[in-house]
Amino acid sequence: MTGKTAGLPELGFDPKAAELFELMVAPVRSWVLLTGLELEIFEHLESPCSARELAGRMGLHPLNTRIFLDAATAGGFLRKEDENYQNLAFVNQYLLRKSPVFLGGMLYNSRYYWLDGLDQMAEQIKKGPLPAQEPKVTEDAMWQTMCQGLAASQRMMITSLAIEAARQVPGHENFQKILDLGGGPGLVGMALVKEFKQAKGVLFDQPGVVREAGKYIKSEGLEARFNTMGGDFTSDDPGRDYDLIWASSCLYFARHDLKAMMKRILEALKPGGVFINLHEGMEKQGTSPSAAVLSMLLTSLRGEPDMMFQKGELARAMAEVGFDPIQTRQVKTPWSVFELELAFKPEA
């Protein structure tokens, strides 16, 4: 007997079943990406190259190199023609070290948070947190990698978003002093200083971070207009009389006393000044945005501090210390959905 099965597509299978099989393959694709980054294979494939040639050049096993390159092609990272492999355009853009928007270092180091320990998930659900395996890197290497990854994401999307938000502020053409709070390499603060020609800026972050940020300031030629402060921005005085303070994905470190943090930010602004803040806002009882929930699953199971704010949590803390008005909207980025807040210090 032939015919359609009730409730199923014409081909006789439920697409959701196909999704389950795709999920089983998804971790393999992730590890193909990470292995390509670890071995720097993508660095050698800007131009077409055979597996044998690549193996000889890099000292790799010829057969397993070919097997891996076929998998990288199937996974959507390479193209293969006449036994030669070559990066797809997005790989050259985001996964080569020479690219100004290189994401490879950040992605590779994020495996500790996103992937390492997946095989221990069931054990941790049954017994509770297991001891964490911290990444074995020097402090200088950690800051360098962190700044490099943040620089790429800031160039890709955050700087333009910050400028667009700042231009919504009445009187933005008169900005004189800008603070980039916890801004890593400081590219957002520098972009704001370049946008508002009369302004000078300050980056306030950990001492190791600002040492690394100095390289970015020099490369932008902004030594005369953009300075740094090294310290603990969750407790130290950031200075006074700022027209604009910018923060993005850094206030988690102050959640132990968020009210005090907001009070310091308020006091650091001029009357009428604005605090512009970009952070995730969890909703649907902690189940959305999905990228944020899934990326923090392993660190949460390990018992590490909660790095997410609930939707509206930061705005409530701002209002509690005296910010008024507060404007909030959601923005979608390649990574996740964020809340963008413009919080004003009342005029004297």
GROMACS .gro file of C-alpha atoms in nm, residues 14-337:
model
  324
   14ASP     CA    1   0.987   1.444   0.994
   15PRO     CA    2   1.242   1.730   0.947
   16LYS     CA    3   1.286   1.737   1.324
   17ALA     CA    4   1.434   1.387   1.304
   18ALA     CA    5   1.690   1.518   1.055
   19GLU     CA    6   1.777   1.796   1.300
   20LEU     CA    7   1.860   1.537   1.564
   21PHE     CA    8   2.112   1.370   1.335
   22GLU     CA    9   2.257   1.710   1.245
   23LEU     CA   10   2.304   1.783   1.615
   24MET     CA   11   2.514   1.469   1.652
   25VAL     CA   12   2.747   1.590   1.377
   26ALA     CA   13   2.764   1.953   1.498
   27PRO     CA   14   3.040   1.892   1.760
   28VAL     CA   15   3.256   1.732   1.490
   29ARG     CA   16   3.228   2.046   1.280
   30SER     CA   17   3.328   2.255   1.583
   31TRP     CA   18   3.638   2.043   1.639
   32VAL     CA   19   3.730   2.058   1.271
   33LEU     CA   20   3.731   2.437   1.310
   34LEU     CA   21   3.935   2.424   1.632
   35THR     CA   22   4.184   2.175   1.488
   36GLY     CA   23   4.229   2.387   1.178
   37LEU     CA   24   4.305   2.683   1.403
   38GLU     CA   25   4.535   2.487   1.634
   39LEU     CA   26   4.745   2.350   1.346
   40GLU     CA   27   4.719   2.679   1.152
   41ILE     CA   28   4.601   2.486   0.848
   42PHE     CA   29   4.384   2.771   0.719
   43GLU     CA   30   4.693   2.995   0.708
   44HIS     CA   31   4.829   2.774   0.426
   45LEU     CA   32   4.515   2.756   0.214
   46GLU     CA   33   4.460   3.107   0.081
   47SER     CA   34   4.566   2.960  -0.254
   48PRO     CA   35   4.477   2.613  -0.389
   49CYS     CA   36   4.691   2.337  -0.242
   50SER     CA   37   4.677   1.956  -0.252
   51ALA     CA   38   4.667   1.746   0.064
   52ARG     CA   39   5.004   1.591  -0.019
   53GLU     CA   40   5.165   1.931  -0.075
   54LEU     CA   41   5.019   2.069   0.248
   55ALA     CA   42   5.128   1.763   0.447
   56GLY     CA   43   5.482   1.794   0.311
   57ARG     CA   44   5.495   2.166   0.382
   58MET     CA   45   5.367   2.129   0.741
   59GLY     CA   46   5.512   1.789   0.834
   60LEU     CA   47   5.171   1.622   0.866
   61HIS     CA   48   5.053   1.267   0.798
   62PRO     CA   49   4.956   1.266   0.425
   63LEU     CA   50   4.652   1.036   0.441
   64ASN     CA   51   4.504   1.187   0.756
   65THR     CA   52   4.564   1.535   0.617
   66ARG     CA   53   4.354   1.447   0.314
   67ILE     CA   54   4.082   1.297   0.536
   68PHE     CA   55   4.079   1.611   0.752
   69LEU     CA   56   4.067   1.846   0.451
   70ASP     CA   57   3.774   1.652   0.307
   71ALA     CA   58   3.595   1.693   0.640
   72ALA     CA   59   3.675   2.065   0.647
   73THR     CA   60   3.529   2.091   0.298
   74ALA     CA   61   3.217   1.899   0.401
   75GLY     CA   62   3.195   2.121   0.709
   76GLY     CA   63   3.181   2.436   0.499
   77PHE     CA   64   3.528   2.582   0.555
   78LEU     CA   65   3.705   2.487   0.229
   79ARG     CA   66   3.635   2.422  -0.138
   80LYS     CA   67   3.790   2.131  -0.328
   81GLU     CA   68   3.861   2.128  -0.701
   82ASP     CA   69   4.088   1.885  -0.887
   83GLU     CA   70   4.228   1.751  -0.557
   84ASN     CA   71   4.323   2.103  -0.445
   85TYR     CA   72   4.178   2.270  -0.136
   86GLN     CA   73   4.125   2.640  -0.072
   87ASN     CA   74   3.969   2.852   0.203
   88LEU     CA   75   3.622   2.991   0.150
   89ALA     CA   76   3.607   3.371   0.161
   90PHE     CA   77   3.478   3.395   0.519
   91VAL     CA   78   3.769   3.181   0.641
   92ASN     CA   79   4.017   3.428   0.492
   93GLN     CA   80   3.824   3.714   0.649
   94TYR     CA   81   3.779   3.581   1.003
   95LEU     CA   82   4.022   3.292   1.057
   96LEU     CA   83   4.355   3.422   0.924
   97ARG     CA   84   4.583   3.593   1.174
   98LYS     CA   85   4.667   3.881   0.943
   99SER     CA   86   4.301   3.986   0.917
  100PRO     CA   87   4.197   4.294   1.120
  101VAL     CA   88   3.883   4.101   1.218
  102PHE     CA   89   4.059   3.775   1.309
  103LEU     CA   90   3.827   3.575   1.535
  104GLY     CA   91   4.031   3.257   1.550
  105GLY     CA   92   4.211   3.330   1.876
  106MET     CA   93   3.891   3.420   2.056
  107LEU     CA   94   3.707   3.115   1.918
  108TYR     CA   95   3.991   2.879   2.003
  109ASN     CA   96   4.022   3.004   2.359
  110SER     CA   97   3.645   3.004   2.405
  111ARG     CA   98   3.649   2.626   2.386
  112TYR     CA   99   3.727   2.623   2.758
  113TYR     CA  100   3.393   2.790   2.827
  114TRP     CA  101   3.184   2.634   2.551
  115LEU     CA  102   3.319   2.285   2.481
  116ASP     CA  103   3.578   2.154   2.727
  117GLY     CA  104   3.409   1.913   2.965
  118LEU     CA  105   3.109   1.824   2.750
  119ASP     CA  106   3.182   1.459   2.822
  120GLN     CA  107   3.149   1.533   3.196
  121MET     CA  108   2.807   1.697   3.173
  122ALA     CA  109   2.609   1.396   3.295
  123GLU     CA  110   2.852   1.344   3.584
  124GLN     CA  111   2.815   1.706   3.696
  125ILE     CA  112   2.437   1.689   3.676
  126LYS     CA  113   2.444   1.379   3.898
  127LYS     CA  114   2.712   1.485   4.146
  128GLY     CA  115   2.754   1.860   4.118
  129PRO     CA  116   3.050   2.074   4.003
  130LEU     CA  117   3.380   1.904   3.924
  131PRO     CA  118   3.717   2.084   3.957
  132ALA     CA  119   3.774   2.319   3.664
  133GLN     CA  120   4.071   2.275   3.431
  134GLU     CA  121   4.197   2.629   3.385
  135PRO     CA  122   4.363   2.716   3.053
  136LYS     CA  123   4.742   2.692   3.084
  137VAL     CA  124   4.854   3.028   2.949
  138THR     CA  125   5.072   3.307   3.083
  139GLU     CA  126   4.904   3.625   3.202
  140ASP     CA  127   5.054   3.831   2.918
  141ALA     CA  128   4.943   3.575   2.660
  142MET     CA  129   4.594   3.574   2.811
  143TRP     CA  130   4.559   3.954   2.785
  144GLN     CA  131   4.702   3.952   2.432
  145THR     CA  132   4.460   3.686   2.311
  146MET     CA  133   4.166   3.848   2.489
  147CYS     CA  134   4.239   4.190   2.338
  148GLN     CA  135   4.290   4.042   1.993
  149GLY     CA  136   3.954   3.866   2.005
  150LEU     CA  137   3.774   4.167   2.148
  151ALA     CA  138   3.934   4.392   1.887
  152ALA     CA  139   3.789   4.177   1.610
  153SER     CA  140   3.438   4.179   1.756
  154GLN     CA  141   3.458   4.552   1.828
  155ARG     CA  142   3.563   4.626   1.470
  156MET     CA  143   3.294   4.395   1.330
  157MET     CA  144   2.990   4.533   1.505
  158ILE     CA  145   3.034   4.714   1.837
  159THR     CA  146   3.203   5.036   1.722
  160SER     CA  147   2.934   5.119   1.466
  161LEU     CA  148   2.662   5.037   1.719
  162ALA     CA  149   2.823   5.263   1.981
  163ILE     CA  150   2.854   5.553   1.737
  164GLU     CA  151   2.493   5.514   1.625
  165ALA     CA  152   2.376   5.512   1.988
  166ALA     CA  153   2.591   5.811   2.085
  167ARG     CA  154   2.456   6.016   1.795
  168GLN     CA  155   2.107   5.977   1.943
  169VAL     CA  156   2.213   6.183   2.246
  170PRO     CA  157   2.109   6.550   2.228
  171GLY     CA  158   2.419   6.768   2.218
  172HIS     CA  159   2.650   6.486   2.110
  173GLU     CA  160   2.837   6.730   1.890
  174ASN     CA  161   2.965   6.895   2.210
  175PHE     CA  162   3.111   6.583   2.375
  176GLN     CA  163   3.444   6.669   2.537
  177LYS     CA  164   3.534   6.369   2.754
  178ILE     CA  165   3.454   5.999   2.696
  179LEU     CA  166   3.523   5.695   2.916
  180ASP     CA  167   3.550   5.342   2.773
  181LEU     CA  168   3.482   5.132   3.084
  182GLY     CA  169   3.626   4.779   3.082
  183GLY     CA  170   3.679   4.818   2.708
  184GLY     CA  171   3.968   4.577   2.648
  185PRO     CA  172   4.168   4.706   2.349
  186GLY     CA  173   3.967   5.030   2.360
  187LEU     CA  174   3.859   5.037   1.997
  188VAL     CA  175   3.507   5.149   2.087
  189GLY     CA  176   3.634   5.444   2.287
  190MET     CA  177   3.877   5.533   2.010
  191ALA     CA  178   3.602   5.513   1.748
  192LEU     CA  179   3.390   5.753   1.956
  193VAL     CA  180   3.682   5.994   1.992
  194LYS     CA  181   3.740   5.986   1.617
  195GLU     CA  182   3.368   6.043   1.553
  196PHE     CA  183   3.345   6.340   1.791
  197LYS     CA  184   3.648   6.542   1.686
  198GLN     CA  185   3.660   6.773   1.988
  199ALA     CA  186   3.651   6.487   2.242
  200LYS     CA  187   3.928   6.313   2.431
  201GLY     CA  188   3.895   5.965   2.574
  202VAL     CA  189   4.008   5.735   2.853
  203LEU     CA  190   4.017   5.355   2.866
  204PHE     CA  191   3.978   5.214   3.219
  205ASP     CA  192   4.057   4.844   3.257
  206GLN     CA  193   4.288   4.597   3.429
  207PRO     CA  194   4.659   4.696   3.422
  208GLY     CA  195   4.749   4.400   3.199
  209VAL     CA  196   4.473   4.494   2.957
  210VAL     CA  197   4.570   4.859   2.923
  211ARG     CA  198   4.932   4.761   2.860
  212GLU     CA  199   4.812   4.560   2.563
  213ALA     CA  200   4.566   4.833   2.460
  214GLY     CA  201   4.856   5.076   2.425
  215LYS     CA  202   4.955   4.896   2.104
  216TYR     CA  203   4.611   4.962   1.954
  217ILE     CA  204   4.616   5.327   2.059
  218LYS     CA  205   4.953   5.374   1.891
  219SER     CA  206   4.839   5.197   1.573
  220GLU     CA  207   4.539   5.432   1.556
  221GLY     CA  208   4.763   5.736   1.608
  222LEU     CA  209   4.555   5.859   1.903
  223GLU     CA  210   4.821   5.892   2.173
  224ALA     CA  211   4.740   6.263   2.213
  225ARG     CA  212   4.364   6.214   2.250
  226PHE     CA  213   4.317   5.875   2.414
  227ASN     CA  214   4.471   5.775   2.747
  228THR     CA  215   4.449   5.471   2.975
  229MET     CA  216   4.388   5.404   3.343
  230GLY     CA  217   4.490   5.071   3.492
  231GLY     CA  218   4.298   4.942   3.791
  232ASP     CA  219   3.992   4.757   3.913
  233PHE     CA  220   3.701   4.930   3.741
  234THR     CA  221   3.455   4.750   3.970
  235SER     CA  222   3.583   4.940   4.275
  236ASP     CA  223   3.831   5.214   4.180
  237ASP     CA  224   3.737   5.574   4.104
  238PRO     CA  225   3.707   5.621   3.724
  239GLY     CA  226   3.741   5.999   3.736
  240ARG     CA  227   3.489   6.278   3.686
  241ASP     CA  228   3.317   6.506   3.435
  242TYR     CA  229   3.257   6.260   3.153
  243ASP     CA  230   3.001   6.347   2.886
  244LEU     CA  231   2.968   5.982   2.785
  245ILE     CA  232   3.059   5.653   2.951
  246TRP     CA  233   3.045   5.336   2.742
  247ALA     CA  234   3.040   4.978   2.876
  248SER     CA  235   2.987   4.649   2.695
  249SER     CA  236   2.978   4.297   2.842
  250CYS     CA  237   3.191   4.389   3.143
  251LEU     CA  238   2.953   4.470   3.428
  252TYR     CA  239   2.921   4.102   3.527
  253PHE     CA  240   3.237   4.153   3.730
  254ALA     CA  241   3.052   4.407   3.945
  255ARG     CA  242   2.732   4.215   4.001
  256HIS     CA  243   2.828   4.144   4.364
  257ASP     CA  244   2.749   4.513   4.429
  258LEU     CA  245   2.580   4.643   4.118
  259LYS     CA  246   2.422   4.939   4.296
  260ALA     CA  247   2.764   5.069   4.405
  261MET     CA  248   2.895   5.027   4.050
  262MET     CA  249   2.606   5.225   3.905
  263LYS     CA  250   2.652   5.495   4.166
  264ARG     CA  251   3.020   5.536   4.069
  265ILE     CA  252   2.923   5.563   3.703
  266LEU     CA  253   2.655   5.822   3.784
  267GLU     CA  254   2.900   6.027   3.990
  268ALA     CA  255   3.159   6.013   3.711
  269LEU     CA  256   2.924   6.179   3.462
  270LYS     CA  257   2.861   6.548   3.414
  271PRO     CA  258   2.503   6.660   3.479
  272GLY     CA  259   2.319   6.569   3.160
  273GLY     CA  260   2.584   6.310   3.070
  274VAL     CA  261   2.492   5.967   2.937
  275PHE     CA  262   2.588   5.610   3.023
  276ILE     CA  263   2.553   5.378   2.721
  277ASN     CA  264   2.554   5.011   2.811
  278LEU     CA  265   2.541   4.696   2.595
  279HIS     CA  266   2.482   4.362   2.767
  280GLU     CA  267   2.283   4.043   2.726
  281GLY     CA  268   1.939   4.042   2.884
  282MET     CA  269   1.811   3.696   2.973
  283GLU     CA  270   1.439   3.633   2.938
  284LYS     CA  271   1.181   3.353   2.913
  285GLN     CA  272   1.272   3.236   3.262
  286GLY     CA  273   1.642   3.208   3.182
  287THR     CA  274   1.606   3.011   2.857
  288SER     CA  275   1.670   3.287   2.600
  289PRO     CA  276   1.869   3.409   2.408
  290SER     CA  277   1.968   3.052   2.323
  291ALA     CA  278   2.328   3.135   2.224
  292ALA     CA  279   2.391   3.296   2.562
  293VAL     CA  280   2.232   3.010   2.758
  294LEU     CA  281   2.415   2.734   2.571
  295SER     CA  282   2.753   2.909   2.569
  296MET     CA  283   2.751   2.941   2.948
  297LEU     CA  284   2.617   2.592   3.022
  298LEU     CA  285   2.949   2.429   3.113
  299THR     CA  286   3.078   2.718   3.323
  300SER     CA  287   2.746   2.725   3.509
  301LEU     CA  288   2.764   2.351   3.576
  302ARG     CA  289   3.118   2.401   3.707
  303GLY     CA  290   2.976   2.644   3.964
  304GLU     CA  291   3.149   2.949   3.818
  305PRO     CA  292   2.994   3.295   3.873
  306ASP     CA  293   2.681   3.380   3.676
  307MET     CA  294   2.786   3.598   3.381
  308MET     CA  295   2.439   3.693   3.258
  309PHE     CA  296   2.194   3.964   3.358
  310GLN     CA  297   1.819   3.923   3.346
  311LYS     CA  298   1.629   4.144   3.106
  312GLY     CA  299   1.581   4.485   3.266
  313GLU     CA  300   1.810   4.408   3.562
  314LEU     CA  301   2.068   4.671   3.474
  315ALA     CA  302   1.807   4.935   3.393
  316ARG     CA  303   1.649   4.880   3.736
  317ALA     CA  304   1.988   4.924   3.904
  318MET     CA  305   2.043   5.245   3.707
  319ALA     CA  306   1.705   5.384   3.809
  320GLU     CA  307   1.767   5.294   4.172
  321VAL     CA  308   2.073   5.522   4.195
  322GLY     CA  309   1.913   5.814   4.011
  323PHE     CA  310   1.958   5.776   3.635
  324ASP     CA  311   1.663   5.936   3.458
  325PRO     CA  312   1.549   5.894   3.185
  326ILE     CA  313   1.657   5.545   3.078
  327GLN     CA  314   1.599   5.430   2.720
  328THR     CA  315   1.622   5.057   2.642
  329ARG     CA  316   1.601   4.860   2.319
  330GLN     CA  317   1.708   4.518   2.199
  331VAL     CA  318   1.971   4.482   1.927
  332LYS     CA  319   2.060   4.167   1.737
  333THR     CA  320   2.428   4.091   1.676
  334PRO     CA  321   2.600   3.796   1.502
  335TRP     CA  322   2.658   3.653   1.849
  336SER     CA  323   2.329   3.702   2.033
  337VAL     CA  324   2.051   3.945   2.124
   0.00000   0.00000   0.00000
